């Protein structure tokens, strides 16, 4: 993201027509005519200086914050997919909204709140990835803190109404946490949570990528509309008038997708003719080619956009199908933050020749089975010229279709790790709260260094009040170096 781009963080990618219209009025006051959508479901736009943002905030009727600090992150959610694509049975749109409302702070960690039965919003692109389980109001938590090399699953399911407390507490301690076992141990000492045993590991079904543009039926007498701009420059005048249409037709929410598009749900059947007339008057195209959708391109990067156009033209000229594939263009070698099937990675110019103009080279990578949820990359080609990219991507497209259907379910890989024991502790078998002799139990008045056998017989768990006999010995361990 360019240095001069400021952001409005739309929590969970959800806003109301009134709030969006208010934001647009702020941006128009600054002399802007367009806005970009970010891959974390936020709004991005250039401002010359920070003080200008402060002045604009004072104009907002919704107390909108303009965020300059890159350290803060938008919360990503798959609310946009609810009632539109397949859903976990208990996970309703209202559930997302209640949870998102509880986040009363601005996170510095990337938080994703998603349904594994949808594919539009990435599951594993955050530091804290809450993924709905089959147990109502309980979530798997996949953790990859910024200084960790790989992700790991939290050992218990997290209750919906503990997600904010857990996330906020992790923000205060994560820099000193080396693995997920230590994270669980420290959190268990700091906060009381309503955890649940993991009965089975998360299995993410393989799903083909959905088409998210145009007017589509939703239920019996409603529709949803997806709109996409190929250059990710959304005209403020159009958006402002569109918000007016939504307000006039009792449409409550507008959702930003991670793919630089937006979706509006709950359009009544009798509002459809008016909407189609409105879109037609603005000359809005709502049936882009599949070839040019499903791309992650750096915001306001003309070189990356030209590369995308070059590749899309090559696909079109050669009648290549990319249905189900997603692509990302990255200028940050090694970071690979885009969750796309295939990544085109631009190499940095060698330091010795940085003062000379040389042709850029690229690396091509893809996820295992072309499924970003596998979390495992494969390098396909390195240091190739731009002119070679179309042929390589066409080869990958054919390879994708050859393997399609042969690996329908991806399980999270379980790696064997060497471990060493730190010490033994006692754990409640009901809620997994730990009694550590080293720390004692301050809540119960038990001083540090008190052996478990020396605890009074009426000692009980400070969280669920299970008796002393319900504690079992467990061993704290850490990965070997």
Tab-separated table of C-alpha atoms in Angstrom:
chain	number	residue	atom	x	y	z
A	1	UNK	CA	0.000	0.000	0.000
A	2	UNK	CA	1.376	3.435	-0.944
A	3	UNK	CA	2.563	5.747	1.826
A	4	UNK	CA	0.078	8.520	1.027
A	5	UNK	CA	-2.978	6.270	1.270
A	6	UNK	CA	-5.165	6.743	4.347
A	7	UNK	CA	-7.861	4.305	5.456
A	8	UNK	CA	-11.310	4.021	6.895
A	9	UNK	CA	-11.600	0.650	8.619
A	10	UNK	CA	-15.030	-0.869	7.989
A	11	UNK	CA	-15.231	-3.415	10.783
A	12	UNK	CA	-15.866	-6.843	9.238
A	13	UNK	CA	-16.276	-5.224	5.813
A	14	UNK	CA	-19.787	-4.088	6.788
A	15	UNK	CA	-21.212	-0.586	6.592
A	16	UNK	CA	-24.631	1.030	6.304
A	17	UNK	CA	-25.707	3.163	3.333
A	18	UNK	CA	-25.956	6.154	5.683
A	19	UNK	CA	-22.454	5.652	7.078
A	20	UNK	CA	-20.938	5.121	3.620
A	21	UNK	CA	-22.696	8.228	2.306
A	22	UNK	CA	-21.254	10.163	5.243
A	23	UNK	CA	-17.729	8.900	4.438
A	24	UNK	CA	-18.172	9.854	0.786
A	25	UNK	CA	-19.180	13.395	1.781
A	26	UNK	CA	-15.975	13.630	3.836
A	27	UNK	CA	-13.840	12.530	0.896
A	28	UNK	CA	-15.612	14.887	-1.499
A	29	UNK	CA	-14.860	17.754	0.915
A	30	UNK	CA	-11.172	16.838	0.544
A	31	UNK	CA	-11.534	17.214	-3.234
A	32	UNK	CA	-11.448	13.480	-3.983
A	33	UNK	CA	-13.490	11.937	-6.782
A	34	UNK	CA	-12.854	8.221	-6.176
A	35	UNK	CA	-12.007	5.683	-3.497
A	36	UNK	CA	-10.203	2.321	-3.492
A	37	UNK	CA	-11.249	-0.881	-1.726
A	38	UNK	CA	-8.580	-2.825	0.192
A	39	UNK	CA	-8.047	-6.578	0.422
A	40	UNK	CA	-8.921	-6.381	4.144
A	41	UNK	CA	-12.371	-4.952	3.349
A	42	UNK	CA	-11.392	-1.352	4.092
A	43	UNK	CA	-11.515	1.937	2.168
A	44	UNK	CA	-8.303	3.567	0.940
A	45	UNK	CA	-7.704	7.057	-0.424
A	46	UNK	CA	-4.875	9.625	-0.714
A	47	UNK	CA	-4.624	12.656	1.548
A	48	UNK	CA	-1.749	15.113	1.439
A	49	UNK	CA	-1.274	15.444	5.186
A	50	UNK	CA	-2.555	14.027	8.461
A	51	UNK	CA	-4.118	17.311	9.638
A	52	UNK	CA	-6.432	17.185	6.648
A	53	UNK	CA	-7.763	13.867	7.969
A	54	UNK	CA	-8.406	15.401	11.385
A	55	UNK	CA	-10.453	18.185	9.822
A	56	UNK	CA	-12.529	15.680	7.844
A	57	UNK	CA	-13.237	13.584	10.945
A	58	UNK	CA	-14.884	16.603	12.525
A	59	UNK	CA	-17.375	16.676	9.655
A	60	UNK	CA	-18.536	13.086	10.164
A	61	UNK	CA	-21.947	12.488	11.698
A	62	UNK	CA	-20.937	8.858	12.392
A	63	UNK	CA	-17.684	9.649	14.246
A	64	UNK	CA	-15.694	8.037	11.441
A	65	UNK	CA	-11.952	7.711	12.089
A	66	UNK	CA	-9.408	8.220	9.305
A	67	UNK	CA	-6.509	5.888	10.103
A	68	UNK	CA	-2.965	6.862	9.178
A	69	UNK	CA	-0.982	4.433	11.350
A	70	UNK	CA	-0.174	1.268	9.362
A	71	UNK	CA	0.082	-0.663	12.607
A	72	UNK	CA	-3.694	-0.879	12.967
A	73	UNK	CA	-5.676	-3.541	11.111
A	74	UNK	CA	-9.226	-3.946	9.893
A	75	UNK	CA	-11.179	-6.966	11.133
A	76	UNK	CA	-12.108	-9.214	8.202
A	77	UNK	CA	-15.329	-11.256	8.251
A	78	UNK	CA	-17.393	-13.420	5.941
A	79	UNK	CA	-20.597	-11.574	6.840
A	80	UNK	CA	-20.675	-10.683	3.147
A	81	UNK	CA	-21.250	-14.385	2.320
A	82	UNK	CA	-24.081	-14.969	4.805
A	83	UNK	CA	-27.404	-15.776	3.098
A	84	UNK	CA	-25.688	-15.568	-0.300
A	85	UNK	CA	-23.423	-18.636	-0.349
A	86	UNK	CA	-23.494	-21.892	1.649
A	87	UNK	CA	-23.330	-21.331	5.402
A	88	UNK	CA	-22.655	-23.162	8.650
A	89	UNK	CA	-26.154	-23.820	9.969
A	90	UNK	CA	-25.990	-21.647	13.103
A	91	UNK	CA	-23.949	-18.772	11.697
A	92	UNK	CA	-26.397	-16.024	10.756
A	93	UNK	CA	-25.700	-12.503	9.577
A	94	UNK	CA	-26.862	-11.193	12.935
A	95	UNK	CA	-24.248	-13.346	14.708
A	96	UNK	CA	-21.426	-11.595	12.870
A	97	UNK	CA	-22.891	-8.189	13.669
A	98	UNK	CA	-23.208	-8.929	17.408
A	99	UNK	CA	-19.617	-10.186	17.558
A	100	UNK	CA	-18.210	-7.287	15.537
A	101	UNK	CA	-20.059	-4.799	17.725
A	102	UNK	CA	-18.180	-6.156	20.731
A	103	UNK	CA	-14.765	-5.139	19.367
A	104	UNK	CA	-14.386	-1.861	21.228
A	105	UNK	CA	-10.715	-1.342	20.374
A	106	UNK	CA	-8.582	-0.918	17.245
A	107	UNK	CA	-6.598	-4.149	16.700
A	108	UNK	CA	-2.949	-4.244	15.753
A	109	UNK	CA	-3.181	-7.944	14.949
A	110	UNK	CA	-5.042	-9.081	11.845
A	111	UNK	CA	-8.286	-10.764	12.914
A	112	UNK	CA	-10.411	-12.920	10.587
A	113	UNK	CA	-13.894	-14.172	11.543
A	114	UNK	CA	-15.055	-16.612	8.889
A	115	UNK	CA	-17.288	-19.478	7.873
A	116	UNK	CA	-15.353	-22.465	6.423
A	117	UNK	CA	-18.249	-23.277	4.094
A	118	UNK	CA	-17.667	-20.155	1.989
A	119	UNK	CA	-14.711	-19.307	-0.250
A	120	UNK	CA	-15.091	-15.584	-0.934
A	121	UNK	CA	-13.298	-14.432	2.244
A	122	UNK	CA	-9.934	-16.043	3.150
A	123	UNK	CA	-9.812	-18.151	6.293
A	124	UNK	CA	-6.117	-17.984	7.130
A	125	UNK	CA	-4.863	-14.533	6.101
A	126	UNK	CA	-4.889	-13.138	9.640
A	127	UNK	CA	-2.861	-13.507	12.819
A	128	UNK	CA	-5.960	-14.653	14.731
A	129	UNK	CA	-8.265	-16.672	12.486
A	130	UNK	CA	-11.593	-17.541	14.113
A	131	UNK	CA	-13.303	-20.228	11.983
A	132	UNK	CA	-16.816	-21.452	12.766
A	133	UNK	CA	-17.151	-25.032	14.035
A	134	UNK	CA	-20.195	-27.297	13.843
A	135	UNK	CA	-20.882	-26.599	17.525
A	136	UNK	CA	-23.169	-23.601	17.855
A	137	UNK	CA	-21.389	-20.434	19.009
A	138	UNK	CA	-17.953	-22.091	19.070
A	139	UNK	CA	-14.972	-21.385	16.845
A	140	UNK	CA	-11.651	-22.924	15.958
A	141	UNK	CA	-8.806	-20.468	16.459
A	142	UNK	CA	-5.900	-20.718	14.034
A	143	UNK	CA	-3.009	-18.580	15.281
A	144	UNK	CA	-0.018	-17.196	13.417
A	145	UNK	CA	1.492	-14.341	15.382
A	146	UNK	CA	3.742	-11.919	13.460
A	147	UNK	CA	6.992	-13.462	14.738
A	148	UNK	CA	5.903	-17.103	14.247
A	149	UNK	CA	7.137	-19.104	11.270
A	150	UNK	CA	4.017	-21.250	11.000
A	151	UNK	CA	0.441	-21.317	12.242
A	152	UNK	CA	-1.036	-23.567	14.911
A	153	UNK	CA	-4.503	-24.338	16.276
A	154	UNK	CA	-5.560	-23.229	19.734
A	155	UNK	CA	-6.186	-26.434	21.760
A	156	UNK	CA	-9.855	-25.665	22.553
A	157	UNK	CA	-12.854	-24.174	20.781
A	158	UNK	CA	-13.510	-20.516	21.586
A	159	UNK	CA	-16.947	-19.281	22.649
A	160	UNK	CA	-18.422	-16.497	20.490
A	161	UNK	CA	-18.728	-14.067	23.376
A	162	UNK	CA	-15.125	-14.661	24.502
A	163	UNK	CA	-13.600	-13.731	21.144
A	164	UNK	CA	-13.164	-10.043	21.966
A	165	UNK	CA	-11.644	-10.710	25.402
A	166	UNK	CA	-9.246	-13.308	24.002
A	167	UNK	CA	-8.201	-11.090	21.084
A	168	UNK	CA	-7.698	-8.039	23.275
A	169	UNK	CA	-5.642	-10.006	25.823
A	170	UNK	CA	-3.432	-11.543	23.122
A	171	UNK	CA	-2.677	-7.998	21.898
A	172	UNK	CA	-1.053	-7.253	25.276
A	173	UNK	CA	1.144	-10.366	25.509
A	174	UNK	CA	1.801	-11.788	22.049
A	175	UNK	CA	5.325	-10.423	21.547
A	176	UNK	CA	6.642	-12.704	24.310
A	177	UNK	CA	4.714	-15.821	23.266
A	178	UNK	CA	6.685	-18.470	21.373
A	179	UNK	CA	4.072	-21.169	20.651
A	180	UNK	CA	0.383	-21.983	20.939
A	181	UNK	CA	0.772	-24.080	24.106
A	182	UNK	CA	2.381	-21.179	25.909
A	183	UNK	CA	-0.346	-18.891	24.567
A	184	UNK	CA	-3.067	-21.150	25.945
A	185	UNK	CA	-1.319	-21.449	29.287
A	186	UNK	CA	-0.854	-17.690	29.723
A	187	UNK	CA	-4.420	-16.887	28.637
A	188	UNK	CA	-5.804	-19.500	31.025
A	189	UNK	CA	-4.030	-17.727	33.884
A	190	UNK	CA	-5.145	-14.251	32.841
A	191	UNK	CA	-8.802	-14.628	31.816
A	192	UNK	CA	-11.796	-16.838	32.468
A	193	UNK	CA	-13.319	-18.201	29.264
A	194	UNK	CA	-16.068	-20.641	28.328
A	195	UNK	CA	-13.990	-23.028	26.219
A	196	UNK	CA	-15.096	-26.294	24.672
A	197	UNK	CA	-13.183	-29.468	23.855
A	198	UNK	CA	-12.145	-29.943	20.227
A	199	UNK	CA	-13.972	-33.132	19.238
A	200	UNK	CA	-12.460	-33.277	15.761
A	201	UNK	CA	-9.900	-31.282	13.793
A	202	UNK	CA	-11.065	-28.626	11.383
A	203	UNK	CA	-11.602	-30.004	7.897
A	204	UNK	CA	-12.023	-27.291	5.296
A	205	UNK	CA	-14.020	-28.505	2.294
A	206	UNK	CA	-12.674	-27.708	-1.149
A	207	UNK	CA	-15.029	-25.278	-2.853
A	208	UNK	CA	-14.837	-23.740	-6.294
A	209	UNK	CA	-14.492	-19.990	-6.177
A	210	UNK	CA	-17.877	-18.217	-6.500
A	211	UNK	CA	-18.986	-15.634	-9.023
A	212	UNK	CA	-19.756	-12.482	-7.054
A	213	UNK	CA	-20.985	-9.956	-9.616
A	214	UNK	CA	-24.353	-9.034	-11.091
A	215	UNK	CA	-27.953	-9.454	-9.913
A	216	UNK	CA	-28.625	-12.821	-8.289
A	217	UNK	CA	-31.683	-14.336	-6.637
A	218	UNK	CA	-31.719	-14.545	-2.836
A	219	UNK	CA	-34.622	-16.457	-1.352
A	220	UNK	CA	-38.086	-16.193	-2.915
A	221	UNK	CA	-38.600	-12.470	-3.534
A	222	UNK	CA	-35.205	-10.865	-2.919
A	223	UNK	CA	-31.928	-10.386	-4.795
A	224	UNK	CA	-28.316	-9.592	-4.066
A	225	UNK	CA	-26.130	-7.413	-6.269
A	226	UNK	CA	-22.359	-7.607	-6.704
A	227	UNK	CA	-20.496	-4.692	-8.324
A	228	UNK	CA	-16.879	-4.753	-9.481
A	229	UNK	CA	-14.587	-2.084	-11.004
A	230	UNK	CA	-11.626	-3.540	-12.892
A	231	UNK	CA	-9.338	-0.612	-11.949
A	232	UNK	CA	-10.515	-0.461	-8.294
A	233	UNK	CA	-11.327	3.251	-8.616
A	234	UNK	CA	-14.898	3.657	-7.383
A	235	UNK	CA	-16.556	6.904	-8.447
A	236	UNK	CA	-17.744	8.807	-5.371
A	237	UNK	CA	-20.680	10.427	-7.184
A	238	UNK	CA	-22.005	7.017	-8.224
A	239	UNK	CA	-21.501	5.521	-4.748
A	240	UNK	CA	-23.230	8.464	-3.083
A	241	UNK	CA	-26.269	8.170	-5.337
A	242	UNK	CA	-26.267	4.388	-4.905
A	243	UNK	CA	-26.355	4.852	-1.118
A	244	UNK	CA	-29.419	7.051	-1.658
A	245	UNK	CA	-31.101	4.220	-3.597
A	246	UNK	CA	-30.353	1.816	-0.716
A	247	UNK	CA	-31.772	4.219	1.865
A	248	UNK	CA	-34.918	4.787	-0.210
A	249	UNK	CA	-35.452	1.031	-0.565
A	250	UNK	CA	-34.813	0.011	3.076
A	251	UNK	CA	-31.523	-1.786	2.320
A	252	UNK	CA	-29.602	-1.854	5.584
A	253	UNK	CA	-26.065	-3.022	4.768
A	254	UNK	CA	-23.378	-2.692	2.104
A	255	UNK	CA	-20.506	-5.192	2.252
A	256	UNK	CA	-16.967	-4.821	0.900
A	257	UNK	CA	-15.311	-8.046	-0.331
A	258	UNK	CA	-11.552	-8.771	-0.204
A	259	UNK	CA	-11.627	-8.815	-4.031
A	260	UNK	CA	-12.127	-5.046	-4.493
A	261	UNK	CA	-15.867	-5.404	-5.077
A	262	UNK	CA	-18.971	-4.846	-2.977
A	263	UNK	CA	-22.180	-6.761	-2.401
A	264	UNK	CA	-25.629	-5.502	-1.424
A	265	UNK	CA	-28.108	-8.052	-0.054
A	266	UNK	CA	-31.849	-7.953	0.498
A	267	UNK	CA	-32.945	-6.052	-2.614
A	268	UNK	CA	-36.709	-6.512	-2.838
A	269	UNK	CA	-38.199	-7.826	-6.058
A	270	UNK	CA	-40.250	-4.678	-6.619
A	271	UNK	CA	-37.055	-2.560	-6.306
A	272	UNK	CA	-35.225	-4.470	-9.034
A	273	UNK	CA	-36.566	-2.514	-12.078
A	274	UNK	CA	-35.585	0.803	-10.474
A	275	UNK	CA	-32.102	-0.548	-9.668
A	276	UNK	CA	-31.559	-1.879	-13.203
A	277	UNK	CA	-32.626	1.495	-14.618
A	278	UNK	CA	-30.253	3.278	-12.216
A	279	UNK	CA	-27.286	1.079	-13.173
A	280	UNK	CA	-28.075	1.484	-16.859
A	281	UNK	CA	-28.168	5.272	-16.592
A	282	UNK	CA	-24.699	5.218	-15.053
A	283	UNK	CA	-23.441	2.784	-17.719
A	284	UNK	CA	-22.437	0.206	-15.100
A	285	UNK	CA	-21.180	-3.123	-16.465
A	286	UNK	CA	-22.228	-5.980	-14.167
A	287	UNK	CA	-20.938	-8.928	-16.192
A	288	UNK	CA	-17.162	-8.703	-16.310
A	289	UNK	CA	-15.225	-11.594	-17.785
A	290	UNK	CA	-14.168	-14.282	-15.311
A	291	UNK	CA	-10.642	-13.754	-16.651
A	292	UNK	CA	-10.333	-10.286	-15.127
A	293	UNK	CA	-12.042	-10.901	-11.788
A	294	UNK	CA	-10.509	-12.707	-8.802
A	295	UNK	CA	-7.255	-10.724	-8.814
A	296	UNK	CA	-5.400	-9.190	-5.866
A	297	UNK	CA	-3.489	-6.204	-7.250
A	298	UNK	CA	-1.657	-3.666	-5.034
A	299	UNK	CA	-3.838	-0.592	-4.529
A	300	UNK	CA	-3.137	2.376	-6.816
A	301	UNK	CA	-0.171	0.597	-8.462
A	302	UNK	CA	-0.318	1.378	-12.190
A	303	UNK	CA	2.521	-1.015	-13.065
A	304	UNK	CA	0.811	-3.959	-11.356
A	305	UNK	CA	-2.518	-3.059	-12.993
A	306	UNK	CA	-0.856	-2.966	-16.429
A	307	UNK	CA	0.680	-6.376	-15.763
A	308	UNK	CA	-2.746	-7.744	-14.892
A	309	UNK	CA	-4.242	-6.285	-18.096
A	310	UNK	CA	-1.402	-7.813	-20.140
A	311	UNK	CA	-2.016	-11.261	-18.624
A	312	UNK	CA	-5.806	-11.045	-18.993
A	313	UNK	CA	-5.437	-10.087	-22.684
A	314	UNK	CA	-3.176	-13.091	-23.221
A	315	UNK	CA	-5.729	-15.423	-21.588
A	316	UNK	CA	-8.499	-13.963	-23.727
A	317	UNK	CA	-6.551	-14.265	-26.988
A	318	UNK	CA	-5.757	-17.906	-26.254
A	319	UNK	CA	-9.266	-18.868	-25.036
A	320	UNK	CA	-7.929	-19.988	-21.672
A	321	UNK	CA	-10.322	-20.796	-18.837
A	322	UNK	CA	-9.420	-19.633	-15.329
A	323	UNK	CA	-12.752	-20.525	-13.707
A	324	UNK	CA	-12.144	-21.284	-10.037
A	325	UNK	CA	-8.614	-19.837	-10.012
A	326	UNK	CA	-7.561	-16.676	-8.201
A	327	UNK	CA	-4.438	-14.594	-8.823
A	328	UNK	CA	-2.304	-12.192	-6.822
A	329	UNK	CA	0.430	-9.767	-7.876
A	330	UNK	CA	2.928	-8.949	-5.146
A	331	UNK	CA	5.809	-6.483	-4.895
A	332	UNK	CA	6.980	-7.910	-1.569
A	333	UNK	CA	9.111	-10.987	-2.216
A	334	UNK	CA	8.759	-13.519	0.595
A	335	UNK	CA	5.751	-11.903	2.335
A	336	UNK	CA	3.115	-13.477	0.071
A	337	UNK	CA	0.236	-12.013	2.008
A	338	UNK	CA	-2.299	-12.474	-0.800
A	339	UNK	CA	-4.558	-15.487	-0.437
A	340	UNK	CA	-4.822	-16.430	-4.106
A	341	UNK	CA	-4.366	-19.731	-5.936
A	342	UNK	CA	-1.438	-18.343	-7.947
A	343	UNK	CA	0.972	-15.538	-7.008
A	344	UNK	CA	3.059	-13.508	-9.451
A	345	UNK	CA	5.879	-12.033	-7.402
A	346	UNK	CA	8.026	-9.186	-8.701
A	347	UNK	CA	11.704	-9.444	-7.754
A	348	UNK	CA	13.562	-6.433	-6.418
A	349	UNK	CA	16.358	-5.033	-8.583
A	350	UNK	CA	19.860	-6.081	-7.422
A	351	UNK	CA	21.542	-3.421	-5.280
A	352	UNK	CA	24.523	-3.197	-7.624
A	353	UNK	CA	22.359	-2.039	-10.539
A	354	UNK	CA	19.699	-0.045	-8.709
A	355	UNK	CA	20.739	3.144	-10.537
A	356	UNK	CA	20.200	1.540	-13.931
A	357	UNK	CA	16.954	0.699	-15.653
A	358	UNK	CA	16.698	-3.078	-16.039
A	359	UNK	CA	13.834	-5.357	-17.016
A	360	UNK	CA	12.039	-6.754	-13.947
A	361	UNK	CA	11.866	-10.491	-13.355
A	362	UNK	CA	9.138	-12.461	-11.639
A	363	UNK	CA	8.557	-15.599	-9.603
A	364	UNK	CA	5.431	-17.715	-10.037
A	365	UNK	CA	4.076	-19.693	-7.085
A	366	UNK	CA	0.886	-21.571	-6.350
A	367	UNK	CA	-0.771	-23.112	-3.321
A	368	UNK	CA	-0.903	-26.874	-3.003
A	369	UNK	CA	-3.844	-28.147	-5.077
A	370	UNK	CA	-4.375	-24.464	-5.966
A	371	UNK	CA	-6.268	-24.136	-2.690
A	372	UNK	CA	-5.177	-21.169	-0.520
A	373	UNK	CA	-6.629	-22.949	2.519
A	374	UNK	CA	-3.875	-25.580	2.225
A	375	UNK	CA	-1.481	-22.861	3.505
A	376	UNK	CA	1.377	-24.470	1.563
A	377	UNK	CA	3.085	-22.789	-1.386
A	378	UNK	CA	4.955	-24.413	-4.279
A	379	UNK	CA	7.446	-22.486	-6.414
A	380	UNK	CA	6.669	-23.022	-10.105
A	381	UNK	CA	9.137	-20.688	-11.827
A	382	UNK	CA	11.744	-18.159	-10.704
A	383	UNK	CA	13.406	-15.115	-12.257
A	384	UNK	CA	11.355	-15.187	-15.452
A	385	UNK	CA	10.754	-12.313	-17.857
A	386	UNK	CA	7.346	-10.667	-18.176
A	387	UNK	CA	6.902	-12.097	-21.683
A	388	UNK	CA	7.160	-15.629	-20.267
A	389	UNK	CA	4.394	-15.163	-17.686
A	390	UNK	CA	1.336	-15.813	-19.923
A	391	UNK	CA	2.664	-19.190	-21.059
A	392	UNK	CA	3.531	-20.236	-17.501
A	393	UNK	CA	0.109	-19.223	-16.188
A	394	UNK	CA	-1.633	-21.084	-19.006
A	395	UNK	CA	0.357	-24.184	-18.097
A	396	UNK	CA	-0.717	-23.769	-14.479
A	397	UNK	CA	-4.348	-23.364	-15.544
A	398	UNK	CA	-4.208	-26.721	-17.335
A	399	UNK	CA	-2.484	-28.280	-14.338
A	400	UNK	CA	-5.271	-26.962	-12.106
A	401	UNK	CA	-8.017	-28.557	-14.208
A	402	UNK	CA	-6.088	-31.861	-14.417
A	403	UNK	CA	-6.088	-32.230	-10.629
A	404	UNK	CA	-9.553	-30.711	-10.045
A	405	UNK	CA	-11.794	-33.151	-8.195
A	406	UNK	CA	-8.964	-35.474	-7.170
A	407	UNK	CA	-8.424	-33.794	-3.807
A	408	UNK	CA	-11.765	-32.501	-2.601
A	409	UNK	CA	-10.984	-32.152	1.098
A	410	UNK	CA	-7.925	-30.517	2.581
A	411	UNK	CA	-6.925	-31.284	6.144
A	412	UNK	CA	-4.649	-29.070	8.126
A	413	UNK	CA	-1.239	-30.791	7.935
A	414	UNK	CA	-0.080	-32.148	11.248
A	415	UNK	CA	3.680	-31.913	11.560
A	416	UNK	CA	5.589	-34.028	14.023
A	417	UNK	CA	7.728	-31.860	16.258
A	418	UNK	CA	10.478	-32.606	18.699
A	419	UNK	CA	9.427	-31.420	22.106
A	420	UNK	CA	10.966	-31.038	25.530
A	421	UNK	CA	9.105	-31.062	28.841
A	422	UNK	CA	9.220	-27.913	30.964
A	423	UNK	CA	7.389	-29.205	34.067
A	424	UNK	CA	4.218	-30.971	35.193
A	425	UNK	CA	1.060	-29.057	36.123
A	426	UNK	CA	-2.505	-30.015	37.042
A	427	UNK	CA	-5.371	-29.286	34.671
A	428	UNK	CA	-9.127	-29.227	35.258
A	429	UNK	CA	-10.712	-31.845	32.998
A	430	UNK	CA	-13.910	-29.817	32.684
A	431	UNK	CA	-12.687	-26.382	31.534
A	432	UNK	CA	-8.902	-26.951	31.096
A	433	UNK	CA	-7.912	-24.372	33.711
A	434	UNK	CA	-4.352	-25.075	34.923
A	435	UNK	CA	-3.071	-25.196	38.505
A	436	UNK	CA	0.676	-24.581	38.451
A	437	UNK	CA	2.515	-25.130	41.742
A	438	UNK	CA	5.018	-22.476	40.662
A	439	UNK	CA	2.305	-19.766	40.615
A	440	UNK	CA	-0.234	-21.101	43.124
A	441	UNK	CA	-3.812	-19.784	42.882
A	442	UNK	CA	-4.101	-16.153	43.897
A	443	UNK	CA	-7.917	-16.132	43.572
A	444	UNK	CA	-8.243	-18.957	46.097
A	445	UNK	CA	-5.599	-17.543	48.452
A	446	UNK	CA	-3.103	-20.317	47.637
A	447	UNK	CA	0.476	-18.919	47.781
A	448	UNK	CA	3.182	-19.604	45.201
A	449	UNK	CA	5.074	-22.875	45.623
A	450	UNK	CA	2.137	-24.799	47.134
A	451	UNK	CA	2.259	-28.432	45.935
A	452	UNK	CA	-0.972	-29.831	44.530
A	453	UNK	CA	-1.027	-32.611	47.134
A	454	UNK	CA	-0.915	-29.959	49.872
A	455	UNK	CA	-4.052	-28.188	48.638
A	456	UNK	CA	-7.060	-28.494	50.963
A	457	UNK	CA	-9.483	-31.281	50.055
A	458	UNK	CA	-12.257	-28.759	49.417
A	459	UNK	CA	-10.113	-26.940	46.825
A	460	UNK	CA	-12.024	-26.413	43.585
A	461	UNK	CA	-11.409	-24.962	40.127
A	462	UNK	CA	-11.531	-21.185	40.219
A	463	UNK	CA	-13.369	-21.098	36.858
A	464	UNK	CA	-15.925	-23.932	36.828
A	465	UNK	CA	-15.736	-25.002	40.514
A	466	UNK	CA	-14.888	-28.631	39.655
A	467	UNK	CA	-13.490	-30.440	42.736
A	468	UNK	CA	-9.791	-31.216	43.270
A	469	UNK	CA	-10.260	-34.832	42.168
A	470	UNK	CA	-11.257	-33.615	38.679
A	471	UNK	CA	-7.694	-32.357	38.010
A	472	UNK	CA	-5.248	-34.483	35.999
A	473	UNK	CA	-1.476	-34.211	35.659
A	474	UNK	CA	-0.348	-32.767	32.296
A	475	UNK	CA	3.121	-31.878	31.079
A	476	UNK	CA	4.008	-28.427	29.808
A	477	UNK	CA	6.255	-28.747	26.791
A	478	UNK	CA	7.799	-26.645	24.086
A	479	UNK	CA	9.115	-27.372	20.616
A	480	UNK	CA	12.691	-28.424	20.436
A	481	UNK	CA	15.194	-26.046	18.879
